[in-house]
Tab-separated table of C-alpha atoms in Angstrom:
chain	number	residue	atom	x	y	z
A	238	MET	CA	-136.839	72.678	-45.656
A	239	ALA	CA	-140.368	72.521	-46.742
A	240	ILE	CA	-142.514	69.535	-45.643
A	241	ASP	CA	-145.109	68.269	-48.363
A	242	PRO	CA	-148.549	69.463	-46.617
A	243	THR	CA	-149.839	66.120	-47.699
A	244	ARG	CA	-147.777	64.442	-44.927
A	245	PHE	CA	-149.370	65.883	-42.120
A	246	CYS	CA	-152.298	64.049	-40.308
A	247	ILE	CA	-154.432	65.158	-37.491
A	248	ASN	CA	-155.082	62.850	-34.341
A	249	ARG	CA	-158.519	63.069	-33.051
A	250	LYS	CA	-157.218	63.817	-29.600
A	251	ILE	CA	-157.009	67.708	-30.475
A	252	ALA	CA	-160.703	67.745	-31.180
A	253	PRO	CA	-162.144	65.901	-28.229
A	254	ALA	CA	-165.452	67.833	-28.358
A	255	LEU	CA	-166.393	67.334	-31.952
A	256	THR	CA	-168.249	64.742	-33.433
A	257	LEU	CA	-166.610	62.683	-36.259
A	258	GLU	CA	-168.295	64.617	-39.090
A	259	ALA	CA	-167.172	67.942	-37.453
A	260	PHE	CA	-163.723	66.873	-36.960
A	261	PHE	CA	-163.600	65.471	-40.613
A	262	GLN	CA	-164.792	69.137	-41.569
A	263	LEU	CA	-162.031	70.903	-39.598
A	264	VAL	CA	-159.571	68.665	-41.171
A	265	GLN	CA	-160.738	69.472	-44.891
A	266	ARG	CA	-160.823	72.972	-44.052
A	267	LEU	CA	-157.253	73.082	-43.264
A	268	GLY	CA	-156.522	71.672	-46.747
A	269	LEU	CA	-155.514	68.389	-44.977
A	270	SER	CA	-156.755	64.878	-45.558
A	271	LYS	CA	-155.162	62.412	-43.360
A	272	VAL	CA	-156.573	61.656	-39.702
A	273	GLU	CA	-155.966	59.206	-36.832
A	274	LEU	CA	-158.813	57.851	-34.859
A	275	ARG	CA	-158.698	56.542	-31.501
A	276	ASN	CA	-160.606	54.023	-28.980
A	277	ASP	CA	-160.054	56.133	-25.995
A	278	MET	CA	-162.472	59.284	-26.708
A	279	ALA	CA	-165.451	60.035	-24.661
A	280	SER	CA	-167.641	57.311	-26.371
A	281	GLY	CA	-164.997	54.679	-25.895
A	282	LYS	CA	-165.470	53.629	-29.607
A	283	VAL	CA	-163.441	54.404	-32.688
A	284	MET	CA	-166.451	55.359	-34.548
A	285	ASP	CA	-168.633	56.603	-31.832
A	286	ASP	CA	-171.971	55.422	-32.791
A	287	LEU	CA	-171.707	55.189	-36.447
A	288	SER	CA	-171.807	52.108	-38.404
A	289	PRO	CA	-168.749	51.324	-40.646
A	290	GLN	CA	-170.772	52.358	-43.637
A	291	GLN	CA	-171.729	55.535	-42.248
A	292	LEU	CA	-168.045	56.434	-41.174
A	293	CYS	CA	-166.707	55.218	-44.761
A	294	ALA	CA	-169.508	57.536	-46.395
A	295	LEU	CA	-167.973	60.363	-44.345
A	296	THR	CA	-164.486	59.759	-45.302
A	297	GLU	CA	-165.837	59.594	-49.092
A	298	LYS	CA	-167.651	62.927	-48.585
A	299	TYR	CA	-164.782	64.898	-46.804
A	300	ASN	CA	-161.842	63.215	-48.792
A	301	VAL	CA	-160.259	61.747	-45.385
A	302	GLU	CA	-157.722	58.965	-45.296
A	303	ILE	CA	-157.751	57.070	-42.032
A	304	VAL	CA	-153.812	56.629	-41.478
A	305	THR	CA	-154.056	54.544	-37.881
A	306	ILE	CA	-156.460	53.608	-35.194
A	307	ASN	CA	-154.639	54.381	-31.914
A	308	ALA	CA	-154.241	52.189	-29.993
A	309	LEU	CA	-154.122	48.431	-28.919
A	310	TYR	CA	-152.865	48.549	-25.437
A	311	PRO	CA	-150.952	46.730	-23.925
A	312	PHE	CA	-149.745	44.779	-26.842
A	313	ASN	CA	-146.742	42.969	-25.114
A	314	ARG	CA	-148.991	41.296	-22.570
A	315	THR	CA	-150.894	38.872	-24.925
A	316	ASP	CA	-153.486	37.334	-22.837
A	317	ASP	CA	-156.872	36.263	-23.861
A	318	ALA	CA	-158.221	39.499	-23.530
A	319	LEU	CA	-155.621	41.448	-25.402
A	320	MET	CA	-156.029	39.219	-28.253
A	321	GLU	CA	-159.925	39.515	-28.356
A	322	LYS	CA	-159.096	43.261	-28.481
A	323	ALA	CA	-156.665	43.150	-31.253
A	324	GLU	CA	-159.058	40.862	-33.298
A	325	ALA	CA	-161.794	43.340	-32.738
A	326	LEU	CA	-159.738	46.436	-33.677
A	327	LEU	CA	-158.267	44.827	-36.740
A	328	LYS	CA	-161.298	43.933	-37.991
A	329	GLU	CA	-162.588	47.476	-37.296
A	330	ALA	CA	-159.871	48.886	-39.058
A	331	GLN	CA	-160.153	46.814	-42.205
A	332	ARG	CA	-164.092	47.451	-42.388
A	333	ILE	CA	-163.387	51.393	-42.156
A	334	GLY	CA	-160.085	51.170	-44.754
A	335	ALA	CA	-157.751	52.304	-41.656
A	336	LYS	CA	-154.127	51.542	-42.886
A	337	ALA	CA	-152.500	50.706	-39.457
A	338	LEU	CA	-153.011	50.111	-35.829
A	339	VAL	CA	-150.897	51.549	-33.270
A	340	MET	CA	-149.534	49.200	-30.651
A	341	CYS	CA	-148.527	50.575	-27.229
A	342	PRO	CA	-146.786	49.026	-24.450
A	343	LEU	CA	-147.680	48.104	-20.909
A	344	ASN	CA	-147.322	51.206	-18.925
A	345	GLU	CA	-147.882	50.501	-15.424
A	346	GLY	CA	-144.380	49.906	-13.835
A	347	ILE	CA	-144.453	46.111	-14.411
A	348	LEU	CA	-141.633	44.531	-16.005
A	349	ILE	CA	-141.919	42.850	-19.372
A	350	SER	CA	-138.830	41.161	-20.787
A	351	SER	CA	-137.602	41.818	-24.374
A	352	GLN	CA	-138.244	38.191	-24.946
A	353	GLN	CA	-142.014	38.583	-23.908
A	354	THR	CA	-142.195	41.581	-26.307
A	355	ARG	CA	-140.683	39.743	-29.146
A	356	GLU	CA	-143.076	36.689	-28.487
A	357	ALA	CA	-146.018	39.193	-28.342
A	358	MET	CA	-145.044	40.594	-31.513
A	359	GLN	CA	-144.937	37.143	-33.272
A	360	LYS	CA	-148.101	35.970	-31.687
A	361	LEU	CA	-150.027	39.252	-33.382
A	362	ALA	CA	-148.335	39.469	-36.599
A	363	PRO	CA	-150.252	36.783	-38.344
A	364	ARG	CA	-153.621	38.488	-37.085
A	365	PHE	CA	-152.461	41.882	-38.588
A	366	GLU	CA	-151.551	40.056	-41.932
A	367	HIS	CA	-154.803	38.386	-42.154
A	368	TYR	CA	-156.695	41.773	-42.085
A	369	GLY	CA	-154.223	43.495	-44.273
A	370	VAL	CA	-153.362	46.108	-41.485
A	371	GLN	CA	-149.850	47.601	-40.717
A	372	GLY	CA	-148.796	47.165	-37.118
A	373	LEU	CA	-147.187	50.388	-35.660
A	374	VAL	CA	-145.056	49.939	-32.206
A	375	GLU	CA	-144.978	53.189	-30.233
A	376	PRO	CA	-142.480	52.837	-27.524
A	377	LEU	CA	-143.550	55.077	-24.466
A	378	GLY	CA	-141.103	57.141	-22.548
A	379	PHE	CA	-142.654	57.283	-19.202
A	380	PRO	CA	-140.482	55.697	-16.502
A	381	VAL	CA	-143.332	53.135	-15.843
A	382	SER	CA	-143.198	52.174	-19.249
A	383	SER	CA	-142.173	48.450	-20.128
A	384	LEU	CA	-140.501	49.498	-23.669
A	385	ARG	CA	-139.208	53.402	-23.813
A	386	SER	CA	-136.755	53.125	-26.441
A	387	ALA	CA	-137.319	53.644	-30.109
A	388	VAL	CA	-133.999	51.881	-31.009
A	389	GLN	CA	-134.762	48.831	-28.728
A	390	ALA	CA	-138.391	48.902	-30.064
A	391	GLN	CA	-136.764	48.538	-33.660
A	392	GLN	CA	-134.292	45.887	-32.511
A	393	LEU	CA	-137.071	43.775	-31.293
A	394	ILE	CA	-138.951	43.963	-34.370
A	395	ARG	CA	-135.990	42.923	-36.252
A	396	GLU	CA	-135.197	39.871	-33.909
A	397	ALA	CA	-139.015	38.988	-34.163
A	398	LYS	CA	-138.858	38.923	-37.882
A	399	VAL	CA	-142.194	40.734	-38.054
A	400	PRO	CA	-143.266	43.373	-40.605
A	401	PHE	CA	-144.211	45.893	-37.974
A	402	ARG	CA	-142.725	49.520	-37.944
A	403	LEU	CA	-142.018	51.959	-35.621
A	404	VAL	CA	-144.015	55.173	-34.164
A	405	LEU	CA	-141.730	57.866	-33.087
A	406	ASP	CA	-143.270	60.353	-30.703
A	407	THR	CA	-141.349	63.481	-29.921
A	408	PHE	CA	-142.754	63.641	-26.323
A	409	HIS	CA	-141.809	60.093	-25.622
A	410	HIS	CA	-138.235	60.751	-27.229
A	411	HIS	CA	-137.829	63.504	-24.880
A	412	LEU	CA	-138.861	61.578	-21.684
A	413	TYR	CA	-136.243	58.401	-22.284
A	414	GLU	CA	-133.266	59.669	-20.680
A	415	ASN	CA	-130.837	57.722	-23.093
A	416	ALA	CA	-132.791	58.659	-26.301
A	417	GLU	CA	-130.225	61.258	-27.373
A	418	GLN	CA	-127.322	58.865	-26.951
A	419	GLU	CA	-128.960	56.037	-28.842
A	420	PHE	CA	-131.054	57.705	-31.518
A	421	PRO	CA	-128.537	59.581	-34.165
A	422	ALA	CA	-126.347	56.601	-34.959
A	423	GLU	CA	-128.649	53.638	-34.337
A	424	ILE	CA	-132.372	54.700	-35.797
A	425	ASP	CA	-133.531	53.574	-39.065
A	426	VAL	CA	-135.775	56.233	-40.499
A	427	ASN	CA	-136.858	53.781	-43.220
A	428	GLN	CA	-138.410	51.597	-40.196
A	429	ILE	CA	-140.437	54.648	-38.956
A	430	GLY	CA	-144.197	54.316	-39.941
A	431	LEU	CA	-145.397	57.525	-38.415
A	432	VAL	CA	-144.315	60.426	-36.246
A	433	HIS	CA	-146.338	61.890	-33.273
A	434	LEU	CA	-146.010	65.615	-32.806
A	435	SER	CA	-146.786	67.588	-29.762
A	436	GLY	CA	-145.285	70.496	-27.712
A	437	VAL	CA	-144.655	70.988	-23.819
A	438	GLU	CA	-143.977	74.139	-22.340
A	439	ALA	CA	-144.015	73.204	-18.566
A	440	THR	CA	-140.557	73.168	-17.006
A	441	ARG	CA	-140.711	70.381	-14.450
A	442	PRO	CA	-138.119	67.450	-14.586
A	443	LYS	CA	-138.954	65.040	-17.437
A	444	ALA	CA	-139.996	62.075	-15.254
A	445	ALA	CA	-142.562	64.435	-13.606
A	446	LEU	CA	-144.146	65.036	-17.144
A	447	THR	CA	-147.483	63.640	-18.047
A	448	ASP	CA	-149.912	63.404	-21.153
A	449	ASP	CA	-151.894	66.561	-19.711
A	450	ASP	CA	-148.765	68.597	-20.446
A	451	ARG	CA	-148.886	68.130	-23.988
A	452	ILE	CA	-150.117	70.975	-26.437
A	453	MET	CA	-149.162	72.216	-29.705
A	454	LEU	CA	-145.956	73.287	-30.956
A	455	SER	CA	-144.395	76.749	-29.968
A	456	ASP	CA	-141.044	78.646	-29.692
A	457	SER	CA	-141.153	77.687	-25.944
A	458	ASP	CA	-141.205	73.683	-26.564
A	459	VAL	CA	-139.074	71.925	-24.448
A	460	LEU	CA	-139.376	68.667	-26.487
A	461	ASN	CA	-137.745	70.674	-29.337
A	462	SER	CA	-140.168	68.777	-31.534
A	463	VAL	CA	-139.234	71.225	-34.465
A	464	ALA	CA	-135.854	70.278	-34.292
A	465	GLN	CA	-136.348	66.544	-33.893
A	466	VAL	CA	-138.590	66.974	-37.130
A	467	LYS	CA	-135.620	68.548	-38.960
A	468	ARG	CA	-133.229	65.864	-37.790
A	469	LEU	CA	-135.696	63.238	-39.198
A	470	GLU	CA	-135.925	65.149	-42.732
A	471	ILE	CA	-132.211	65.287	-42.913
A	472	LEU	CA	-132.186	61.694	-41.879
A	473	GLY	CA	-134.431	60.829	-44.792
A	474	TYR	CA	-137.703	60.213	-43.085
A	475	LYS	CA	-140.297	60.451	-45.769
A	476	GLY	CA	-143.383	59.410	-43.770
A	477	ASP	CA	-146.181	61.397	-41.976
A	478	TYR	CA	-146.211	63.629	-39.066
A	479	ALA	CA	-149.433	63.517	-36.966
A	480	PHE	CA	-150.267	66.002	-34.398
A	481	GLU	CA	-151.183	64.478	-31.111
A	482	PRO	CA	-151.579	66.847	-28.139
A	483	PHE	CA	-153.301	65.564	-25.203
A	484	SER	CA	-154.040	68.330	-22.898
A	485	SER	CA	-157.304	68.594	-20.984
A	486	GLU	CA	-156.986	72.235	-22.051
A	487	LEU	CA	-158.063	71.143	-25.531
A	488	ASN	CA	-161.585	70.338	-24.095
A	489	SER	CA	-162.263	74.171	-24.110
A	490	TRP	CA	-160.744	74.874	-27.709
A	491	THR	CA	-163.000	75.934	-30.247
A	492	PRO	CA	-162.879	74.618	-33.870
A	493	ALA	CA	-161.406	77.949	-34.814
A	494	GLU	CA	-158.715	77.788	-31.925
A	495	ILE	CA	-157.918	74.108	-33.189
A	496	GLU	CA	-157.494	75.203	-36.446
A	497	ARG	CA	-155.324	78.307	-35.542
A	498	GLN	CA	-153.077	76.095	-33.593
A	499	ILE	CA	-152.593	73.579	-36.300
A	500	ARG	CA	-151.735	76.371	-38.778
A	501	HIS	CA	-149.233	77.815	-36.219
A	502	SER	CA	-147.556	74.461	-35.728
A	503	ILE	CA	-147.215	73.716	-39.478
A	504	GLU	CA	-145.886	77.218	-39.991
A	505	LEU	CA	-143.175	76.490	-37.222
A	506	LEU	CA	-142.175	73.241	-39.064
A	507	GLN	CA	-142.024	74.929	-42.321
A	508	ALA	CA	-139.941	77.904	-41.142
C-alpha cells in the first residue's frame, strides 16, 4: 500500500542543530517539500532570527510548504497570556504562509473540564478564522494531560461547532490506555488534519515513557506506528504524515544520519 511521497512532512524537531536554511536544504535533498516549524527550538522563535520576508524567500528558493507551526500551548486554558500568544502565532503563521497552527492541551496534571475545553475552542475559533489559519487539536496521551483521547477531542470539536481538525500522534495514541477500545469504531478519519509519527524502542511501562524516548520508526517500535499508519490508510485517511521524533539523541545526528533515518522510516511505511 504505497503512500504518495508528497504526503510526507518533516517536523523541525528532527534537526535541532540545523539552521532553517540547512533544514530546508535537507528536506529538498530528500525529494520532499512539506515541513512543520516550531516555537520550542533553541532560539525560542518560529523563525529563529529571520524576518518573515527572509523566511518566505527561503521557502520559495527551496520549494518548501509550511504545513504547521507547532504549537499553541495550553490552548484549553484561555487566559489573557494564552490569547496574546495565540494572536502572535496566528499573525506569524499568516505572514509566513503556514497553513495551520497545532493546539496542545494543558499537560501538567491539572483537570480541565470538557466544558472548559469546548469554550476554549469557541473563544479561539474566530481568531483562527480572522487570520485564515486552520486549527489542529492534538490530544496528548500522557497521564497528566487534560485531553488524552483522539475520539474525545473530535467529539468536543463537533460539540463546540468549530472548524478545527485533529492531529493524531502515534506516540500519544499508544500512551492513552483506552485508545484501541475507542478508536477503530469511533474515529472519523475525515476530520484528521495531520498525523505525527515517531517510534519508541524502550520497553518501560507506557506511563513511564517520555518525549525523550521518541526516535524514528524501526522494526522494534513498540508504538507499532507502521501498523497504525496502515490502518489509517485502510480507513481512508488522505492527509499528511509528519515525522516528529523528540529524543535528545537527535542533537548529535549529522544531516546525513537524519536523511538516512527519514529514508529508512519511509521505506518501512512503503513496505
